Short mmCIF file of C-alpha atoms in Angstrom, two decimals:
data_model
loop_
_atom_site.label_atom_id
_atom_site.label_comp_id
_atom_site.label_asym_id
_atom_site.label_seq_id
_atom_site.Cartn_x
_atom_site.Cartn_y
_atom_site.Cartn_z
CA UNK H 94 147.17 126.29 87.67
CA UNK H 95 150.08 128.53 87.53
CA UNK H 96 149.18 132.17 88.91
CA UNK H 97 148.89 134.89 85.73
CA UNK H 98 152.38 136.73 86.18
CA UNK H 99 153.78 133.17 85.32
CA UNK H 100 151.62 131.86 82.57
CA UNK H 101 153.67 130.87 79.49
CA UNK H 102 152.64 132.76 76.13
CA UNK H 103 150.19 131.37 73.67
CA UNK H 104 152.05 128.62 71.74
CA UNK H 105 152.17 127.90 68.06
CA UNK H 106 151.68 124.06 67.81
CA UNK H 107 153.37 121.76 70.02
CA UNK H 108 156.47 124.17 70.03
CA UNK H 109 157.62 124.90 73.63
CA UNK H 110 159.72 128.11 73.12
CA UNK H 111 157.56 130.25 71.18
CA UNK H 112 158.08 131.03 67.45
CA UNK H 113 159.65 133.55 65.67
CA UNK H 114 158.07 134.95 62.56
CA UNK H 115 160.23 134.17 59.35
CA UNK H 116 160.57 136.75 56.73
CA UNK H 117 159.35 134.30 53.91
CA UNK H 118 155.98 136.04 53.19
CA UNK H 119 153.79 132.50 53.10
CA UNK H 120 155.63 130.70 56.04
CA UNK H 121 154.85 134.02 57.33
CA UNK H 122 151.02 134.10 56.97
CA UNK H 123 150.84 130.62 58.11
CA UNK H 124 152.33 131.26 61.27
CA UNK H 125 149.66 134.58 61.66
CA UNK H 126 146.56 132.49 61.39
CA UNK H 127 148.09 129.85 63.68
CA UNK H 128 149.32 132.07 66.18
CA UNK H 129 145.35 133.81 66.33
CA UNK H 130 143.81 130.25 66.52
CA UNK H 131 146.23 129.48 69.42
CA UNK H 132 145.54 132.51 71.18
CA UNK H 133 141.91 132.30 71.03
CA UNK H 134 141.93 128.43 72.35
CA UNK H 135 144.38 129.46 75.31
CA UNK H 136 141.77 132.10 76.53
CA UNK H 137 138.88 129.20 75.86
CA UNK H 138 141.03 126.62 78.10
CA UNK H 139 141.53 129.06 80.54
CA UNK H 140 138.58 129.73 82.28
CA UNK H 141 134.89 130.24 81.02
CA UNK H 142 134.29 133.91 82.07
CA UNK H 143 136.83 134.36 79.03
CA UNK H 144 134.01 134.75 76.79
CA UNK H 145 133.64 135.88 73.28
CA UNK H 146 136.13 138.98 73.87
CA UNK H 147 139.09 137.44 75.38
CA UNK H 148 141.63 140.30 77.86
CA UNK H 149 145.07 140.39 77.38
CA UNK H 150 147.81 142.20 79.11
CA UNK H 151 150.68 143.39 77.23
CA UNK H 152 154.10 143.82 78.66
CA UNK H 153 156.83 145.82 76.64
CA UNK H 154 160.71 146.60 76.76
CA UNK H 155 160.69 149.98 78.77
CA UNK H 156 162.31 152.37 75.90
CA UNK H 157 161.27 150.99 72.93
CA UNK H 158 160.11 153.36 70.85
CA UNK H 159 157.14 151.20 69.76
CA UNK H 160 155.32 150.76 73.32
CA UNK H 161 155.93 154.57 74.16
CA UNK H 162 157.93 156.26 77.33
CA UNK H 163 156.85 153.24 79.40
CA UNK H 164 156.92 150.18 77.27
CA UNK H 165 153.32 148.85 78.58
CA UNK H 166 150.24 148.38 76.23
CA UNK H 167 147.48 148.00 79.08
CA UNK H 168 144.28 145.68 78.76
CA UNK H 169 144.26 144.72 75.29
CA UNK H 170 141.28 143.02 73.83
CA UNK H 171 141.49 140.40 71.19
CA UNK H 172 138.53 139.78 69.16
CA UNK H 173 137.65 136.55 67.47
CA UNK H 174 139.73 136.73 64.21
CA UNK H 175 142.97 137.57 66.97
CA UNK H 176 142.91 140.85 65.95
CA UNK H 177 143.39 144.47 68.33
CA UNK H 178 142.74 147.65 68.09
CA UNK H 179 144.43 149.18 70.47
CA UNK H 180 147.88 146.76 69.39
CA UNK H 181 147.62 148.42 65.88
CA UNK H 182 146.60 152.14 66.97
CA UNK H 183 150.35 152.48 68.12
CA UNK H 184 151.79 150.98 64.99
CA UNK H 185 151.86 147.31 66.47
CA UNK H 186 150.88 144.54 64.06
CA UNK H 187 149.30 141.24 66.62
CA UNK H 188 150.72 138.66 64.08
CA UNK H 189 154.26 139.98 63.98
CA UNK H 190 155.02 139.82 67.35
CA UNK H 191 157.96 137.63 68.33
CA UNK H 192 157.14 135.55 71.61
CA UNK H 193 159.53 133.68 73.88
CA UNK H 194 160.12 133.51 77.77
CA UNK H 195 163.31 134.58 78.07
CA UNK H 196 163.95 137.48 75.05
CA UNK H 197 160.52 138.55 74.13
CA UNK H 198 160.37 141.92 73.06
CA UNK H 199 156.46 141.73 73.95
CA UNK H 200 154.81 139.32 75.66
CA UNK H 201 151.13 138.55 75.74
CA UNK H 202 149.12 136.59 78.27
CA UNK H 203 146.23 135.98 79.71
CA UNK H 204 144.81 137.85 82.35
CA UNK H 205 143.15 135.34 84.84
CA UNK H 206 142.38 134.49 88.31
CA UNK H 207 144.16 132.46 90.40
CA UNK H 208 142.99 131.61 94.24
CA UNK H 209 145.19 132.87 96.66
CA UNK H 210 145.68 129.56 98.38
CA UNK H 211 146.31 128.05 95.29
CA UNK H 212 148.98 130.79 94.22
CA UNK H 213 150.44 130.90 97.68
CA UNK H 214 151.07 127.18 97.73
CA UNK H 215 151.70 126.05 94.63
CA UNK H 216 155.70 125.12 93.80
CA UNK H 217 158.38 127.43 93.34
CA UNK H 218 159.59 127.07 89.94
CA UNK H 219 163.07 128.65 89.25
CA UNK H 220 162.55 131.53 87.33
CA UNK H 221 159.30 132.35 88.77
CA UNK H 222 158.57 135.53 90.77
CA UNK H 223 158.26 134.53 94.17
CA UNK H 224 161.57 132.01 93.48
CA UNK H 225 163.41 135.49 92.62
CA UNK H 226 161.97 137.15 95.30
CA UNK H 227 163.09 134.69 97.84
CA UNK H 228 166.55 134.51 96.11
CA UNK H 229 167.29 138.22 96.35
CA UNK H 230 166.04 138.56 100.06
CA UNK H 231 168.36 135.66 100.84
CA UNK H 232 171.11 137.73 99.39
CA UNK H 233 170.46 140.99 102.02
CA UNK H 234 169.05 138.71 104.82
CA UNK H 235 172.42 136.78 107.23
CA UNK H 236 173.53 136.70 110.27
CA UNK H 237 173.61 140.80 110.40
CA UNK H 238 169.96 140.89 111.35
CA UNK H 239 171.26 139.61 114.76
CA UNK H 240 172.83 142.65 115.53
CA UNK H 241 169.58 144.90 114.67
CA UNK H 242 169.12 145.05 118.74
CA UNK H 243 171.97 146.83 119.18
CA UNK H 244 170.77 149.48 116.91
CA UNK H 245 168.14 149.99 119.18
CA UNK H 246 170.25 150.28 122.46
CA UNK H 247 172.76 152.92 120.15
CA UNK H 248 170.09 154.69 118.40
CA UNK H 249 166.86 154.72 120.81
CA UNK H 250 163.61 152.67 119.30
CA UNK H 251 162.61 155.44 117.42
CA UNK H 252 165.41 156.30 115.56
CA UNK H 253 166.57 152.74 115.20
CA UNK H 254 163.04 152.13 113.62
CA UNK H 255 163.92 155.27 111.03
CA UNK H 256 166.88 153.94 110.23
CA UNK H 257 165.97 150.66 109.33
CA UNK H 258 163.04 152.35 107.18
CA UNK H 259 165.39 154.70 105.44
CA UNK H 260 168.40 151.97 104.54
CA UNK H 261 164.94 150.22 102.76
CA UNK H 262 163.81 153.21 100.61
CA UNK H 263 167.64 154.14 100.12
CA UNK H 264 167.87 150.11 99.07
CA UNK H 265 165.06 150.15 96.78
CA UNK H 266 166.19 153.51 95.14
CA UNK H 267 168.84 152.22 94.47
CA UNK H 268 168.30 148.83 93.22
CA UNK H 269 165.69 150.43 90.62
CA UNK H 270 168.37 152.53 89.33
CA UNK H 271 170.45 150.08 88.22
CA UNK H 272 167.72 148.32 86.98
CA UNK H 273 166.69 151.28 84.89
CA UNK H 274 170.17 151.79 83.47
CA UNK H 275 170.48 148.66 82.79
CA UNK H 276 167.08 148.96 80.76
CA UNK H 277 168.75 152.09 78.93
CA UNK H 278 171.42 150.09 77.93
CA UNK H 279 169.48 146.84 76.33
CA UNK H 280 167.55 149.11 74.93
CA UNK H 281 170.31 150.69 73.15
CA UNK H 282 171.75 147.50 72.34
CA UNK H 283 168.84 146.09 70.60
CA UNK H 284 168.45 149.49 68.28
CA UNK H 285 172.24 149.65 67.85
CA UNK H 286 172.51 146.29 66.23
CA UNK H 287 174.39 144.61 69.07
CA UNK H 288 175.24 141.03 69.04
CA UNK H 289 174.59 140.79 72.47
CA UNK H 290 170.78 139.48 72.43
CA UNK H 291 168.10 139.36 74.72
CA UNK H 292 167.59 140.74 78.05
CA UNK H 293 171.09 139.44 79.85
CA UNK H 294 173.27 142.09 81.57
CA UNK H 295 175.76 141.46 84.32
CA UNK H 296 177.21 144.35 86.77
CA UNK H 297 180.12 144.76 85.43
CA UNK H 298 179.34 145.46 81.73
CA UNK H 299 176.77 148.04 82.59
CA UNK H 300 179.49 149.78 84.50
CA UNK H 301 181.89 149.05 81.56
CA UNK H 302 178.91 150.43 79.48
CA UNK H 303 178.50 153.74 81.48
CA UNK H 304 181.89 154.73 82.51
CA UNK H 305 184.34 152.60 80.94
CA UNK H 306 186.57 150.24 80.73
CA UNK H 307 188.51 150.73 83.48
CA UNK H 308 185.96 150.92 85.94
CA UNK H 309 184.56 147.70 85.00
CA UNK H 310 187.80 145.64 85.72
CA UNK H 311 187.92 148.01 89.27
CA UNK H 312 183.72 146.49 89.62
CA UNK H 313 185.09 142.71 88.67
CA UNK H 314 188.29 143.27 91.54
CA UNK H 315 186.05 144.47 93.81
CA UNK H 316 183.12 142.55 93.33
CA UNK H 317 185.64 139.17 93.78
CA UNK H 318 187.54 140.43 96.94
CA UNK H 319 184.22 141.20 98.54
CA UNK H 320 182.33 138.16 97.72
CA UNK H 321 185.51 136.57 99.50
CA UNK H 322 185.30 138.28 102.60
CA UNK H 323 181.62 137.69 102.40
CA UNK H 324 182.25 133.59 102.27
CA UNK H 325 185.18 133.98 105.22
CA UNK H 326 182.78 135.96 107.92
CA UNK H 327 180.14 133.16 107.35
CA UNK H 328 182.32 130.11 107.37
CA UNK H 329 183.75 131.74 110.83
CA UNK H 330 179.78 132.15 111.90
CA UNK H 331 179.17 128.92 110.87
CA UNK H 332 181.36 127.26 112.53
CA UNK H 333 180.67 129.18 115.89
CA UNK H 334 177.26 128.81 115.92
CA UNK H 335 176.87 125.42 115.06
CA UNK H 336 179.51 124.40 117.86
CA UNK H 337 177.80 126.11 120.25
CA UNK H 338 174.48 124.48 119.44
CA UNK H 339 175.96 121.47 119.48
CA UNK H 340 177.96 122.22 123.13
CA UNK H 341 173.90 122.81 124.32
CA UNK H 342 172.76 119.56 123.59
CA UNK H 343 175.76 117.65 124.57
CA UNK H 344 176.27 116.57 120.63
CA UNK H 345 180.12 115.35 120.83
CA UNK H 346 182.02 116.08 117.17
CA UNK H 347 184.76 114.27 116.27
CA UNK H 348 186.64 117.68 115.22
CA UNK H 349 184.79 120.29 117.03
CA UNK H 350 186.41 123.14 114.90
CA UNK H 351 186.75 121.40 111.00
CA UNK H 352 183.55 119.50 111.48
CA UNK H 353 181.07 122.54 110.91
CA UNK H 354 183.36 124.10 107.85
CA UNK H 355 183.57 120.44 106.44
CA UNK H 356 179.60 120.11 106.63
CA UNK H 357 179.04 123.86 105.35
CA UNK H 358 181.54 122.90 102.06
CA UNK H 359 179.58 119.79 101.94
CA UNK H 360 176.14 121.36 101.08
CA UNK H 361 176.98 124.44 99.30
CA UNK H 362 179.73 123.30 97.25
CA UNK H 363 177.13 121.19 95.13
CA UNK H 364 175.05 124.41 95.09
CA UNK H 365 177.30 126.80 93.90
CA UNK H 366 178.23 124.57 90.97
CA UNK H 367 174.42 125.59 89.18
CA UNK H 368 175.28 127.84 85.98
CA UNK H 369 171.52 129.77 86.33
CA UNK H 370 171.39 131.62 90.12
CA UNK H 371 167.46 131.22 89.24
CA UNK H 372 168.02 126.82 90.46
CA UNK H 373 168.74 128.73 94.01
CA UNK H 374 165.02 129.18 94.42
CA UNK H 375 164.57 126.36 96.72
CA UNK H 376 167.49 126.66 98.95
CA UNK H 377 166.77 130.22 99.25
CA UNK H 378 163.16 129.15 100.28
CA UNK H 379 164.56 127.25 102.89
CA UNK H 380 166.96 129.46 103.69
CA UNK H 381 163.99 132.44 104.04
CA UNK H 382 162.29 129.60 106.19
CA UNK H 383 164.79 129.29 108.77
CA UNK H 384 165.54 133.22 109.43
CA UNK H 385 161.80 133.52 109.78
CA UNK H 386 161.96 130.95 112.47
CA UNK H 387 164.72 133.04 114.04
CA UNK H 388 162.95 135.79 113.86
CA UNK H 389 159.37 134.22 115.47
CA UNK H 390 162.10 133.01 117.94
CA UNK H 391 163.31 136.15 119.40
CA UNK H 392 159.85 138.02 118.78
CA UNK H 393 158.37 135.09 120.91
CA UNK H 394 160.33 135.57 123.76
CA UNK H 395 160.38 139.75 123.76
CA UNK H 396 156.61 139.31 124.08
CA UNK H 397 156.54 136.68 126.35
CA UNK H 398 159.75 138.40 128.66
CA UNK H 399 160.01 141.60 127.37
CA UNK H 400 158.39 145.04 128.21
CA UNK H 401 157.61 148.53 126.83
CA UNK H 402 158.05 150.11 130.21
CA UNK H 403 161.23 151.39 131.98
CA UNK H 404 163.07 151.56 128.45
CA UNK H 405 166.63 153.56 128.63
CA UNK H 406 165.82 157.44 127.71
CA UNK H 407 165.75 159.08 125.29
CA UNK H 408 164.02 157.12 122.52
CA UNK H 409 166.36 158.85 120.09
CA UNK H 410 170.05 159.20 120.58
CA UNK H 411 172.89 160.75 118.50
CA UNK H 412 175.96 159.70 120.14
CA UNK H 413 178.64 156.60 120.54
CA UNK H 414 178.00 153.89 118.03
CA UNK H 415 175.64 156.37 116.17
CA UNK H 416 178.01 155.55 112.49
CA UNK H 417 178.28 151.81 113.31
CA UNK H 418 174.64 151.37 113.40
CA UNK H 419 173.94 152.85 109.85
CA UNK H 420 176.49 150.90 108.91
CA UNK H 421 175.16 147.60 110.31
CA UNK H 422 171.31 148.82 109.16
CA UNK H 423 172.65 149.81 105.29
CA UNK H 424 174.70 146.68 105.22
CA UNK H 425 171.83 144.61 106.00
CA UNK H 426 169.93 145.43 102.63
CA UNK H 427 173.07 144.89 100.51
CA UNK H 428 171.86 142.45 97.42
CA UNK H 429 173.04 144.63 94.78
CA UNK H 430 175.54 141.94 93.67
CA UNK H 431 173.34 139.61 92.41
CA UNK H 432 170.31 141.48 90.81
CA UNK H 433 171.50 141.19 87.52
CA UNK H 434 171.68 137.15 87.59
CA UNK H 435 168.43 137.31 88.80
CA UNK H 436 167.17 139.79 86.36
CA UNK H 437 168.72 137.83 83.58
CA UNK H 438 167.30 134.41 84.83
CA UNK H 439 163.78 135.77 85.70
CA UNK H 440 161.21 134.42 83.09
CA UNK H 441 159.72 137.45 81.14
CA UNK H 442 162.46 139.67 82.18
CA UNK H 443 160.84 142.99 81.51
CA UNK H 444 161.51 145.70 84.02
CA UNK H 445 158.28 146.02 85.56
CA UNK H 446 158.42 142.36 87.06
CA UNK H 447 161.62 142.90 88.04
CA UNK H 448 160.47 146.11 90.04
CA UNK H 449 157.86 143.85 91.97
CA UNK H 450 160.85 140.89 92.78
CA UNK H 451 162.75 143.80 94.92
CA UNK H 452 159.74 146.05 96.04
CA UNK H 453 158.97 142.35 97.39
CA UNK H 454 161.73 141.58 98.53
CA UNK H 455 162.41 144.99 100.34
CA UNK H 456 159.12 144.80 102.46
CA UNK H 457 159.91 141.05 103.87
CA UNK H 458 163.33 142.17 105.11
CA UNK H 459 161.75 145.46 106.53
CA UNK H 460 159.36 143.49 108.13
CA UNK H 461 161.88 140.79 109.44
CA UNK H 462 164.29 143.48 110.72
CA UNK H 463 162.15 145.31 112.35
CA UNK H 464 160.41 142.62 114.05
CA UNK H 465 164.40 141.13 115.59
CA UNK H 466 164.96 144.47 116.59
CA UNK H 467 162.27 146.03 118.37
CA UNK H 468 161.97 142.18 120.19
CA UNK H 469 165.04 141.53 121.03
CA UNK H 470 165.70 145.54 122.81
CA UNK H 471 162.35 145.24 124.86
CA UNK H 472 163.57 142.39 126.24
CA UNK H 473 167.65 142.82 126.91
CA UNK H 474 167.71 147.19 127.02
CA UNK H 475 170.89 148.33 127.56
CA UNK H 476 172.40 145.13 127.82
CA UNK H 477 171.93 144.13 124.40
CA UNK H 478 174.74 142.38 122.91
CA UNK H 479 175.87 142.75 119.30
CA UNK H 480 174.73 139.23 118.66
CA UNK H 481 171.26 139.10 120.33
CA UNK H 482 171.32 135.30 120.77
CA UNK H 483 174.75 135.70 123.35
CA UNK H 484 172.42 137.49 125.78
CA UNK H 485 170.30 134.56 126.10
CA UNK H 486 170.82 131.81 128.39
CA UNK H 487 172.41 128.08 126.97
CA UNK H 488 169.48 126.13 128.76
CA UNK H 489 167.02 128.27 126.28
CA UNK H 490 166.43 125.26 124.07
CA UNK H 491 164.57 127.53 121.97
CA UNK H 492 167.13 129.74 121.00
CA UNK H 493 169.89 127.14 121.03
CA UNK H 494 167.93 126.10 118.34
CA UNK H 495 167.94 129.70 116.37
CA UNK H 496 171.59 129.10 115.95
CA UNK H 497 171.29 126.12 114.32
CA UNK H 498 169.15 127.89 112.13
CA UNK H 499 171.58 130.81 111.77
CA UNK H 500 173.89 128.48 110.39
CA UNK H 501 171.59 126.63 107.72
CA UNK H 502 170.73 130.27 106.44
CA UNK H 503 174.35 131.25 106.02
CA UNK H 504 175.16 127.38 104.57
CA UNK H 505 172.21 128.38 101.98
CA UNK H 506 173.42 131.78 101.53
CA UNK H 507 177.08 130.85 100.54
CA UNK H 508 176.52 130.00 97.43
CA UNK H 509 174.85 133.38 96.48
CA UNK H 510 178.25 134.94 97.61
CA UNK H 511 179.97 131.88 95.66
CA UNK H 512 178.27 133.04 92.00
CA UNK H 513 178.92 137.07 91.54
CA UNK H 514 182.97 135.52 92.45
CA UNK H 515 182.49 133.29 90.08
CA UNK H 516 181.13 135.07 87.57
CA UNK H 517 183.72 138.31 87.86
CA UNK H 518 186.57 135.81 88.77
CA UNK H 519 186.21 134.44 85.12
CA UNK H 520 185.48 138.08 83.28
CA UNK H 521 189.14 138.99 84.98
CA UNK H 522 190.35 135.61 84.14
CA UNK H 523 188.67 136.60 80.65
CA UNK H 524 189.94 139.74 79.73
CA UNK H 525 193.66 138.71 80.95
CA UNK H 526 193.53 135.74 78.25
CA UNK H 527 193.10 137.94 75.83
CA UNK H 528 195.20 140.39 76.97
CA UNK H 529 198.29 137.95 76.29
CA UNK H 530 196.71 136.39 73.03
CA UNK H 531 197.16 140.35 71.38
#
């Protein structure tokens, strides 16, 4: 059973998508008693402590008018003709609500249990909460997180700790901003009569929508030169770290410097070729896995090597290397370039889920971050390296194999960088075309 934040709506028939209501007035009253006997046999199928008074939750475009300042209609109850109260105390009629997945301007579902095991384990569908939530950590989380040790030796443990804390809440602020304008804005759109439908919004038109223009071709430049850069540093990564794991274990390549390039173009190429960012899910899964293992990785062997005792004074430093820390700690949360594809591709995109996809998502890279960085300075000090992996020995067959890993993450992660480019490279392309056709 699918967990309750990614149960589908109560259907009408054997219709998958949800039906709108016509304006005819008898097509119109046949869809109303249909859509009550359908939501009263969901609640029945789904679980027998849904008894005569079936819960619903009720999730609402933040702005609208209709659903108040925040757009939610908590715990509504459903009696047996399908009819509510509460729905039709704020001017909300239950049989003229429009329900889909994907552009629902209310969407009502049932509120039930699921086993944690069960919701924990059960597949990733694309679309699906914890698919987004993997995606968008797998677009902050690279091979940056190796130099979160040297933060420590720059900073001291207890200001290299705040940092990494602050860049999260300065992440998360941030990320909920945009999401908020960008709520303003559909909003607008759907009460201005806007031919853009649904709940779709890419970076560069809400910057095009809130200062112009101008500043949305500057976004589109921008976005495509960094996403660039962003491929080149991990195709040079790539290829360094999967030579030297394969210089450890004596693995002979035909072309020692094409080989790992040709194998990284290989996989992602493919990948990158998906329209929807949301069909990422998996690799991004996979890609979560393998930093994770890093992570355990270096953790293991600070606990195993490493010590609290004798650590360089004081705890908290302000000197050289102060600026290129924050850098390399802010950097590490940067995901901002692909929230709106997720957004867009998330099923029942309504701001509140999207709110819990980078809360989410914050917390596992906090948690990852700090767990690399307090390891791997316990263990190395002040010789910590900028990539904590060099300080370790090439017999270490663990870590030998953390680079491998390294370079699956970043093999996973190209294609992430590969869609925002793609997308903004064909807006430019876009508004040049018909630039010439005037």
């Amino acid at each position: 059973m699918p967990r309750s934040d990614e149960l589908p709506p109560p259907m009408l028939g054997s219709s998958s998508q949800g039906v709108p209501i016509e304006k005819d007035q008898k097509e119109h009253d046949e869809l109303k008693t249909s859509r009550s006997a359908a939501a009263n046999a969901s609640a029945a199928l789904l679980g027998s402590s849904l008894k005569s008074t079936h819960s619903f939750r009720s999730y609402g475009s933040v702005g609208s008018h209709q659903l108040g300042e925040h757009g939610y209609v908590d715990d509504v109850d459903l009696d047996s003709d399908g009819n509510s109260s509460k729905m039709r105390a704020i001017g909300l009629e239950p049989g003229l609500l429009e329900i889909s997945q994907t552009h629902t301007e209310l969407v009502v579902r049932p509120l039930v249990s699921t086993p944690t095991m069960q919701r924990v384990f059960s597949r990733v569908e694309p679309g699906s909460l914890r698919g987004s939530i993997f995606t968008l950590s797998s677009s902050a989380i690279g091979a940056g997180l190796l130099s979160l040790p040297l933060v420590m030796r720059n900073t001291g443990m207890m200001l290299g700790f705040t940092l990494i804390v602050i860049g999260a809440i300065l992440a998360l602020f941030s990320l909920n901003i945009l999401l908020d304008t960008a709520d303003v804005i559909l909003t607008l759109r759907k009460h201005g009569g806007s031919n853009k439908m649904g709940r779709s919004i890419s970076y560069s038109e809400l910057v095009t929508e809130t200062l112009g223009e101008n500043a949305g071709i500057i976004l589109e430049v921008m976005l495509v030169l960094y996403s660039f850069g962003t491929i080149i540093g991990y195709l040079l990564v790539i290829g360094k770290t999967i030579e030297s794991m394969c210089f450890a274990f004596e693995i002979d390549l035909p072309y020692p410097e094409q080989s790992p390039l040709i194998l990284a173009s290989a996989i992602s190429l493919p990948l990158a070729l998906f329209q929807d960012i949301s069909s990422l899910a998996m690799s991004s899964l996979l890609s979560i896995f393998a930093m994770t293992f890093v992570c355990m990785a270096v953790a293991y062997r600070g606990l195993e090597r490493g010590s609290f005792t004798h650590l360089p004074s004081p705890i908290a430093r302000y000197g050289e290397g102060f600026w290129s820390s924050v850098t390399i700690v802010f950097f590490a949360y940067n995901c901002h370039t692909n929230i709106f594809s997720i957004y867009s591709s998330l099923k029942y995109p309504l701001l509140t889920r999207m709110k819990k996809v980078t809360l989410r998502s914050v917390i596992l890279e906090v948690v990852l971050y700090s767990a690399v960085a307090v390891s791997g300075y316990i263990l190395f000090k002040s010789t910590t390296a900028g990539n904590i992996l060099e300080n370790f020995p090439v017999s270490d067959g663990l870590v030998t194999t953390c680079k491998g890993a390294v370079g699956l993450t970043l093999i996973m992660n190209l294609p992430l960088c590969m869609h925002p480019m793609r997308e903004n490279f064909f807006a430019i392309a876009t508004r040049m075309f018909h630039c010439e056709k005037r």
